[in-house]
Coordinates of C-alpha atoms and ligand atoms in Angstrom, one line a residue:
X4 CA -11.4 36.1 -12.9
X5 CA -7.9 37.5 -12.6
X6 CA -6.1 36.5 -9.4
X7 CA -4.8 39.3 -7.3
X8 CA -2.2 39.4 -4.5
X9 CA -1.3 42.3 -2.3
X10 CA 1.6 44.5 -3.2
X11 CA 5.0 43.7 -1.8
X12 CA 6.4 46.3 0.5
X13 CA 9.9 46.1 1.8
X14 CA 10.0 44.4 5.2
X15 CA 7.0 42.0 4.8
X16 CA 9.3 39.0 5.2
X17 CA 11.5 38.3 8.2
X18 CA 15.0 39.8 8.6
X19 CA 16.6 36.4 8.3
X20 CA 14.6 35.4 5.2
X21 CA 17.0 33.6 2.9
X22 CA 17.2 35.0 -0.7
X23 CA 18.8 32.9 -3.3
X24 CA 18.9 31.6 -6.9
X25 CA 19.0 28.1 -8.3
X26 CA 20.6 26.3 -11.2
X27 CA 21.2 22.6 -12.1
X28 CA 24.3 20.8 -13.4
X29 CA 23.0 19.5 -16.7
X30 CA 21.4 22.8 -17.6
X31 CA 24.5 25.0 -17.1
X32 CA 27.7 23.0 -16.9
X33 CA 28.5 21.9 -20.5
X34 CA 31.8 20.1 -20.5
X35 CA 30.0 16.8 -20.9
X36 CA 33.2 14.7 -21.3
X37 CA 35.7 16.8 -19.3
X38 CA 37.8 15.3 -16.6
X39 CA 36.4 11.8 -16.7
X40 CA 32.7 12.5 -16.7
X41 CA 30.6 9.8 -18.4
X42 CA 27.2 10.4 -20.1
X43 CA 24.0 10.9 -18.3
X44 CA 20.5 10.0 -19.6
X45 CA 20.2 13.5 -20.8
X46 CA 23.2 13.3 -23.0
X47 CA 21.8 10.2 -24.6
X48 CA 18.3 11.6 -24.9
X49 CA 19.3 15.0 -26.3
X50 CA 21.4 13.3 -29.0
X51 CA 18.3 11.5 -30.4
X52 CA 16.8 13.4 -33.3
X53 CA 13.6 15.3 -32.5
X54 CA 13.8 15.1 -28.7
X55 CA 15.0 18.7 -28.1
X56 CA 13.5 21.8 -29.7
X57 CA 15.8 23.1 -32.4
X58 CA 18.1 20.1 -31.9
X59 CA 19.9 22.0 -29.2
X60 CA 22.6 20.3 -27.2
X61 CA 23.4 21.3 -23.6
X62 CA 27.2 21.3 -24.3
X63 CA 28.7 23.9 -24.4
X64 CA 25.6 26.0 -23.5
X65 CA 26.5 28.2 -20.5
X66 CA 29.8 26.4 -20.2
X67 CA 29.6 27.0 -16.4
X68 CA 32.2 24.3 -15.8
X69 CA 34.8 26.6 -17.3
X70 CA 33.2 30.0 -16.5
X71 CA 32.1 29.4 -12.9
X72 CA 34.3 32.2 -11.6
X73 CA 32.3 34.7 -13.7
X74 CA 29.1 33.2 -12.4
X75 CA 30.3 33.5 -8.8
X76 CA 30.9 37.2 -9.5
X77 CA 27.3 37.5 -10.8
X78 CA 26.1 35.8 -7.6
X79 CA 28.1 38.1 -5.4
X80 CA 26.9 41.1 -7.3
X81 CA 23.3 40.0 -6.8
X82 CA 23.8 39.8 -3.0
X83 CA 22.1 36.5 -2.6
X84 CA 22.4 34.7 0.7
X85 CA 22.4 31.2 -0.8
X86 CA 23.0 29.5 -4.1
X87 CA 21.5 26.1 -5.1
X88 CA 23.2 24.0 -7.6
X89 CA 23.2 20.3 -8.4
X90 CA 25.9 17.8 -8.8
X91 CA 26.5 15.8 -11.9
X92 CA 26.5 12.3 -10.6
X93 CA 28.4 10.9 -13.5
X94 CA 31.1 13.6 -13.1
X95 CA 31.9 12.7 -9.5
X96 CA 31.3 8.9 -9.9
X97 CA 31.7 8.0 -13.6
X98 CA 29.3 5.3 -14.4
X99 CA 27.3 6.0 -11.3
X100 CA 28.8 3.3 -9.0
X101 CA 32.2 2.7 -7.4
X102 CA 35.1 4.9 -6.8
X103 CA 34.8 8.7 -6.8
X104 CA 36.5 10.7 -9.5
X105 CA 38.8 13.3 -7.8
X106 CA 38.9 15.6 -10.8
X107 CA 35.1 15.8 -10.9
X108 CA 34.8 16.3 -7.2
X109 CA 37.5 19.0 -7.2
X110 CA 35.2 21.2 -9.4
X111 CA 32.5 21.2 -6.7
X112 CA 35.0 21.5 -3.9
X113 CA 36.4 24.7 -5.4
X114 CA 33.0 26.0 -6.0
X115 CA 31.9 25.4 -2.4
X116 CA 35.0 27.1 -1.1
X117 CA 34.6 30.1 -3.4
X118 CA 31.0 30.5 -2.5
X119 CA 31.8 30.4 1.2
X120 CA 34.6 32.9 0.7
X121 CA 32.1 35.2 -1.0
X122 CA 29.6 34.9 2.0
X123 CA 27.1 32.8 0.0
X124 CA 25.7 29.6 1.4
X125 CA 26.0 26.6 -1.0
X126 CA 22.8 24.5 -1.2
X127 CA 23.4 21.2 -3.0
X128 CA 20.8 19.1 -4.8
X129 CA 22.2 15.6 -5.4
X130 CA 19.9 14.6 -8.2
X131 CA 18.4 17.0 -10.7
X132 CA 17.4 14.4 -13.3
X133 CA 20.8 13.4 -14.9
X134 CA 21.1 9.8 -14.0
X135 CA 24.4 8.2 -15.2
X136 CA 23.6 6.3 -18.4
X137 CA 25.3 3.2 -17.1
X138 CA 22.7 3.0 -14.3
X139 CA 19.9 3.6 -16.8
X140 CA 21.3 0.7 -18.9
X141 CA 21.0 -1.5 -15.7
X142 CA 17.3 -0.5 -15.4
X143 CA 17.4 3.0 -14.2
X144 CA 14.8 3.9 -11.6
X145 CA 12.8 0.8 -12.4
X146 CA 15.6 -1.1 -10.6
X147 CA 15.5 -1.1 -6.8
X148 CA 19.3 -1.2 -6.9
X149 CA 19.4 2.3 -8.3
X150 CA 18.0 3.6 -4.9
X151 CA 21.0 2.0 -3.1
X152 CA 23.5 3.3 -5.7
X153 CA 22.0 6.8 -5.0
X154 CA 22.5 6.4 -1.3
X155 CA 26.2 5.4 -1.9
X156 CA 26.6 8.5 -4.1
X157 CA 25.0 10.6 -1.3
X158 CA 27.5 9.2 1.2
X159 CA 30.4 9.9 -1.1
X160 CA 29.4 13.6 -1.7
X161 CA 28.4 14.2 1.9
X162 CA 31.7 12.8 3.1
X163 CA 33.5 15.2 0.8
X164 CA 31.4 18.4 1.4
X165 CA 29.2 18.2 4.4
X166 CA 31.9 19.8 6.6
X167 CA 31.2 23.0 4.7
X168 CA 27.8 22.6 3.1
X169 CA 24.9 22.8 5.6
X170 CA 21.8 22.6 3.4
X171 CA 21.1 19.6 1.2
X172 CA 18.4 18.3 -1.0
X173 CA 18.4 14.7 -2.1
X174 CA 16.4 15.3 -5.2
X175 CA 14.8 18.0 -7.3
X176 CA 11.2 17.4 -8.5
X177 CA 11.0 13.6 -8.5
X178 CA 7.4 14.0 -9.8
X179 CA 8.5 15.7 -13.0
X180 CA 11.3 13.2 -13.5
X181 CA 8.8 10.4 -13.0
X182 CA 6.0 11.8 -15.1
X183 CA 7.8 13.6 -17.9
X184 CA 10.7 11.2 -18.2
X185 CA 9.1 7.8 -17.5
X186 CA 5.4 8.1 -18.3
X187 CA 4.9 10.8 -21.0
X188 CA 8.4 10.4 -22.5
X189 CA 9.1 14.1 -23.1
X190 CA 12.2 14.1 -20.9
X191 CA 15.1 11.7 -20.5
X192 CA 15.1 8.7 -20.4
X193 CA 12.1 9.1 -22.8
X194 CA 10.1 6.2 -21.4
X195 CA 6.3 5.6 -21.6
X196 CA 5.8 3.1 -18.8
X197 CA 2.4 2.2 -17.3
X198 CA 1.1 0.4 -14.3
X199 CA 3.5 -1.3 -11.9
X200 CA 6.5 -0.4 -14.1
X201 CA 5.6 3.2 -13.8
X202 CA 5.0 2.8 -10.1
X203 CA 8.4 1.2 -9.6
X204 CA 10.0 4.4 -10.8
X205 CA 8.1 6.5 -8.3
X206 CA 8.7 4.0 -5.4
X207 CA 12.4 3.7 -6.1
X208 CA 12.9 7.4 -6.4
X209 CA 11.2 7.8 -3.0
X210 CA 13.2 4.9 -1.5
X211 CA 16.4 6.5 -2.9
X212 CA 15.4 9.8 -1.3
X213 CA 15.0 8.2 2.1
X214 CA 18.2 6.2 2.0
X215 CA 20.2 9.2 0.7
X216 CA 18.7 11.5 3.4
X217 CA 20.0 9.0 6.0
X218 CA 23.4 8.7 4.3
X219 CA 23.8 12.5 4.3
X220 CA 23.0 12.7 8.0
X221 CA 25.8 10.2 8.8
X222 CA 28.2 12.6 7.1
X223 CA 27.2 15.5 9.3
X224 CA 24.8 17.3 6.9
X225 CA 22.7 19.5 9.1
X226 CA 19.8 20.5 6.9
X227 CA 18.5 17.7 4.8
X228 CA 15.4 18.1 2.6
X229 CA 13.5 17.2 -0.6
X230 CA 12.5 19.5 -3.3
X231 CA 9.0 18.9 -4.8
X232 CA 7.0 20.9 -7.3
X233 CA 3.4 21.8 -6.5
X234 CA 0.5 23.1 -8.5
X235 CA -3.0 23.8 -7.3
X236 CA -5.5 22.0 -9.5
X237 CA -8.6 24.0 -10.6
X238 CA -11.7 22.2 -12.0
X239 CA -12.3 22.8 -15.7
X240 CA -16.0 23.6 -15.1
X241 CA -18.7 23.5 -12.5
X242 CA -19.7 20.1 -13.7
X243 CA -19.4 17.7 -10.7
X244 CA -17.9 15.1 -13.1
X245 CA -14.7 17.2 -13.0
X246 CA -14.3 16.6 -9.3
X247 CA -12.7 13.1 -9.5
X248 CA -10.4 14.4 -12.3
X249 CA -9.2 17.2 -10.0
X250 CA -8.6 14.7 -7.1
X251 CA -6.7 12.4 -9.5
X252 CA -4.3 15.1 -10.8
X253 CA -3.9 16.4 -7.3
X254 CA -3.0 13.0 -5.9
X255 CA -0.3 12.4 -8.5
X256 CA 1.1 15.9 -8.8
X257 CA 0.9 17.1 -5.3
X258 CA 0.7 14.0 -3.0
X259 CA 2.6 11.1 -4.6
X260 CA 6.0 12.4 -3.6
X261 CA 4.9 14.1 -0.4
X262 CA 2.5 11.9 1.5
X263 CA 4.9 9.0 1.8
X264 CA 7.7 11.3 2.9
X265 CA 5.7 13.3 5.5
X266 CA 3.0 10.8 6.4
X267 CA 4.7 7.4 5.8
X268 CA 2.0 6.2 3.3
X269 CA 0.9 6.5 -0.3
X270 CA -2.1 8.7 -1.0
X271 CA -5.4 7.3 -2.1
X272 CA -6.2 7.4 -5.8
X273 CA -3.2 5.8 -7.4
X274 CA -5.2 2.9 -8.6
X275 CA -6.9 5.2 -11.1
X276 CA -3.4 5.3 -12.7
X277 CA -3.0 1.5 -12.7
X278 CA -0.5 1.8 -9.9
X279 CA -0.7 -0.5 -6.9
X280 CA 1.0 0.8 -3.7
X281 CA 0.0 -2.3 -1.8
X282 CA 1.8 -4.8 -4.1
X283 CA 5.1 -6.5 -3.8
X284 CA 7.1 -3.5 -5.0
X285 CA 6.8 -1.9 -1.6
X286 CA 8.8 -4.1 0.8
X287 CA 8.4 -4.2 4.5
X288 CA 10.3 -1.3 6.0
X289 CA 10.4 0.8 2.8
X290 CA 7.9 3.3 4.0
X291 CA 9.8 3.9 7.2
X292 CA 13.0 4.6 5.1
X293 CA 11.0 7.0 2.9
X294 CA 9.6 8.8 5.9
X295 CA 13.0 9.7 7.3
X296 CA 12.4 13.0 9.1
X297 CA 13.4 16.1 7.1
X298 CA 14.6 19.5 8.2
X299 CA 12.8 21.3 5.5
X300 CA 10.7 20.8 2.4
X301 CA 11.6 22.6 -0.8
X302 CA 8.7 24.0 -2.8
X303 CA 9.0 24.7 -6.5
X304 CA 6.0 26.7 -7.7
X305 CA 5.4 28.0 -11.2
X306 CA 1.7 27.8 -12.1
X307 CA -1.8 26.3 -11.5
X308 CA -3.2 23.4 -13.5
X309 CA -6.7 22.7 -14.8
X310 CA -8.4 19.3 -14.8
X311 CA -11.6 18.1 -16.4
X312 CA -13.2 14.7 -16.7
X313 CA -11.4 12.4 -19.1
X314 CA -12.9 11.7 -22.5
X315 CA -13.3 8.3 -24.0
X316 CA -10.0 6.8 -24.8
X317 CA -8.0 9.1 -22.6
X318 CA -5.2 7.1 -21.0
X319 CA -5.2 9.2 -17.8
X320 CA -8.1 9.7 -15.3
X321 CA -8.1 13.5 -16.1
X322 CA -7.8 15.8 -19.0
X323 CA -5.4 18.7 -18.6
X324 CA -7.1 22.1 -19.2
X325 CA -6.0 25.7 -19.3
X326 CA -7.5 27.5 -16.4
X327 CA -9.3 30.6 -17.7
X328 CA -8.5 34.1 -16.8
X329 CA -4.7 34.1 -16.6
X330 CA -2.0 35.6 -18.8
X331 CA 0.7 33.1 -19.9
X332 CA 4.5 33.0 -19.8
X333 CA 6.4 32.1 -23.0
X334 CA 6.2 28.5 -21.7
X335 CA 2.4 28.8 -22.0
X336 CA 2.0 28.5 -18.2
X337 CA -0.7 30.6 -16.6
X338 CA 0.7 33.4 -14.4
X339 CA -1.0 32.8 -11.1
X340 CA 0.8 34.3 -8.1
X341 CA -2.2 33.5 -5.9
X342 CA -1.4 29.8 -6.6
X343 CA 1.9 30.3 -4.7
X344 CA 0.0 31.4 -1.6
X345 CA -2.6 28.7 -2.0
X346 CA 0.2 26.0 -2.4
X347 CA 2.0 27.1 0.8
X348 CA -1.3 27.2 2.7
X349 CA -2.4 23.9 1.3
X350 CA 0.8 22.3 2.5
X351 CA 0.3 23.6 6.0
X352 CA -3.4 22.6 6.1
X353 CA -2.7 19.2 4.7
X354 CA 0.3 18.1 6.7
X355 CA -0.1 20.2 9.9
X356 CA 2.4 19.1 12.5
X357 CA 4.1 16.7 10.0
X358 CA 5.2 19.7 7.8
X359 CA 8.8 20.8 8.3
X360 CA 9.7 24.5 7.6
X361 CA 9.4 25.4 3.9
X362 CA 11.7 27.0 1.5
X363 CA 10.5 28.1 -1.9
X364 CA 13.3 26.5 -3.9
X365 CA 12.2 27.7 -7.4
X366 CA 10.0 30.2 -8.9
X367 CA 10.5 32.2 -12.1
X368 CA 9.3 32.6 -15.7
X369 CA 10.3 32.3 -19.3
X370 CA 9.6 35.4 -21.5
X371 CA 10.7 36.2 -25.0
X372 CA 13.4 38.7 -24.0
X373 CA 14.5 41.2 -26.6
X374 CA 18.2 42.0 -26.0
X375 CA 19.3 45.4 -27.3
X376 CA 22.6 46.0 -29.1
X377 CA 24.5 45.6 -25.8
X378 CA 22.7 42.4 -25.0
X379 CA 20.7 44.1 -22.3
X380 CA 17.1 42.8 -21.7
X381 CA 14.6 45.1 -20.1
X382 CA 12.5 42.2 -18.9
X383 CA 9.7 44.0 -17.2
X384 CA 7.3 41.0 -17.5
X385 CA 9.7 38.8 -15.5
X386 CA 10.0 41.6 -12.8
X387 CA 6.2 41.7 -12.6
X388 CA 6.1 38.0 -12.3
X389 CA 8.7 37.7 -9.6
X390 CA 7.4 40.7 -7.7
X391 CA 3.9 39.2 -7.5
X392 CA 5.2 35.8 -6.5
X393 CA 7.3 37.3 -3.7
X394 CA 4.3 39.2 -2.5
X395 CA 2.3 35.9 -2.5
X396 CA 4.9 34.3 -0.3
X397 CA 4.7 37.2 2.0
X398 CA 0.9 36.7 2.1
X399 CA 1.4 33.1 3.1
X400 CA 4.0 34.0 5.8
X401 CA 1.6 36.6 7.2
X402 CA -1.1 33.9 7.3
X403 CA 1.2 31.8 9.5
X404 CA 3.0 29.5 7.1
X405 CA 6.7 28.9 8.1
X406 CA 8.5 29.8 4.9
X407 CA 12.2 30.5 5.4
X408 CA 13.5 31.6 2.0
X409 CA 13.0 31.9 -1.7
X410 CA 15.1 31.1 -4.7
X411 CA 14.6 32.5 -8.2
X412 CA 14.9 30.1 -11.1
X413 CA 17.3 30.9 -12.5
X414 CA 20.6 32.7 -12.3
X415 CA 21.3 32.2 -16.0
X416 CA 19.4 31.5 -19.2
X417 CA 20.1 27.9 -19.7
X418 CA 19.2 24.5 -21.3
X419 CA 15.5 24.2 -20.6
X420 CA 15.3 20.5 -21.1
X421 CA 13.1 19.5 -24.1
X422 CA 12.7 23.2 -24.9
X423 CA 16.4 23.6 -25.5
X424 CA 17.7 27.2 -25.2
X425 CA 14.5 28.7 -26.6
X426 CA 12.9 29.3 -23.2
X427 CA 14.9 31.8 -21.1
X428 CA 14.4 31.9 -17.4
X429 CA 17.6 33.8 -16.4
X430 CA 18.1 36.9 -14.4
X431 CA 21.2 37.0 -16.6
X432 CA 21.0 36.9 -20.4
X433 CA 23.4 34.3 -22.0
X434 CA 24.4 34.7 -25.6
X435 CA 24.7 31.0 -26.6
X436 CA 27.1 31.8 -29.5
X437 CA 29.7 33.3 -27.2
X438 CA 28.5 32.3 -23.7
X439 CA 28.7 36.0 -22.8
X440 CA 26.6 36.9 -19.7
X441 CA 24.7 40.2 -19.4
X442 CA 22.6 40.9 -16.4
X443 CA 18.9 41.8 -17.2
X444 CA 16.7 44.4 -15.6
X445 CA 15.4 41.6 -13.4
X446 CA 18.9 41.0 -12.0
X447 CA 19.0 44.7 -10.9
X448 CA 15.5 44.4 -9.5
X449 CA 16.3 41.3 -7.5
X450 CA 19.6 42.8 -6.2
X451 CA 17.7 45.9 -5.0
X452 CA 14.9 43.8 -3.5
X453 CA 17.3 41.8 -1.4
X454 CA 19.1 44.9 -0.2
X455 CA 15.8 46.8 0.6
X456 CA 14.4 43.8 2.4
X457 CA 17.5 43.3 4.5
X458 CA 17.7 47.1 5.3
X459 CA 14.0 47.4 6.1
X460 CA 14.1 44.5 8.6
X461 CA 17.5 45.0 10.2
Ligands
FCB9 C1 11.6 23.1 -13.0 C2 12.9 22.4 -13.0 C3 14.0 23.3 -13.5 C4 13.6 24.2 -14.6 C5 12.3 24.9 -14.3 C6 11.8 25.9 -15.3 O1 10.6 22.1 -13.1 O2 13.3 22.0 -11.7 O3 15.1 22.5 -13.8 O4 13.5 23.5 -15.8 O5 11.3 24.0 -14.0

């Protein structure tokens, strides 16, 4: 059955609803060795043959490091209230530990000032998957020390910017970084860990989050949060044997990085993955650090997942299936706006009083845009996707979920990790030969939506 959501009319979201767009450092900056930056795990990984579709390299890519003023004009033209970007750890602290690099820091300092001057709120994510390679060489997230290095980095950046930046995220999607980067090996650092080694990555990411949240607060950061991805899990069939598979995938995708943060404990069901949350890795006091109170939770939503009972020899306690009845984006992800509403309601029902206000910190879609001779893309599919997902957020708000804002992923077409430049999510088309930017029809649509929503509710 095709999912439906009610149409979006101007004014269905509150007047002070925060409209934004998001990017991340490694996906747009380029300039991988400029001004003292050292490699991150993504530089190392992308350089290995066969890791990235088409052998694409992120540098120069969008070359945002040198073209950020153009991108600021695009943000201003869009009329967004906020802009989320991430900081390249190895740009501001080469090697990941020790003294800050003034030249790297100056880049973000200028960006923050220019955003504020343009009336746009900067929202900073400290970690969007690009761990400094030197820290990886010392064990990466399997090493407990990395969590402490992350807190030191948070302190350094907070000290430099929290006087002007009010909203912060410690991390973006630790689950994807854990699962794709450390268990399946499709992302940097390309590991295929199991059991306690895999669990150590999850636990140290969570510990790093908690310690960094505390460090940020000591620097005066007012809004501190974590950004997670969520995906409702649908059973592959009506066979009751699919039930445990659904629970297993839900536990790892939707609960592993949320229950400890909001409830102070690991969810049930991790044993099915060979992970032991009651073993020596979790030291006394860790769960309290991890459960440091947050001001908001960031929700990235793209799609729903399907799960069926595993078959003999499957390494995981579920088999991923394609839920029937949906169209797909160019990434092959089902288009399921109703899953956005379900996710937001699920969070409220699951965590109740423990749930802080929510922001949708990413939603968006890759489509095979066809630029015309002027590089213009009439991306009607992306507009339909975004419009339906905005409407689904409005449905959740009307059902009583406290959602304060929404960010589209992404401002620019960019380096989509293992997919390279082939998958385009931008409101702005980027020609990767010339780095020329051309706003798509979806850019105009989003600009008009922000304007109409603000006018209808003011
Ligand atoms: C999210 C990531 C983001 C981007 C989108 C498409 O999982 O946070 O960097 O790749 O997916």
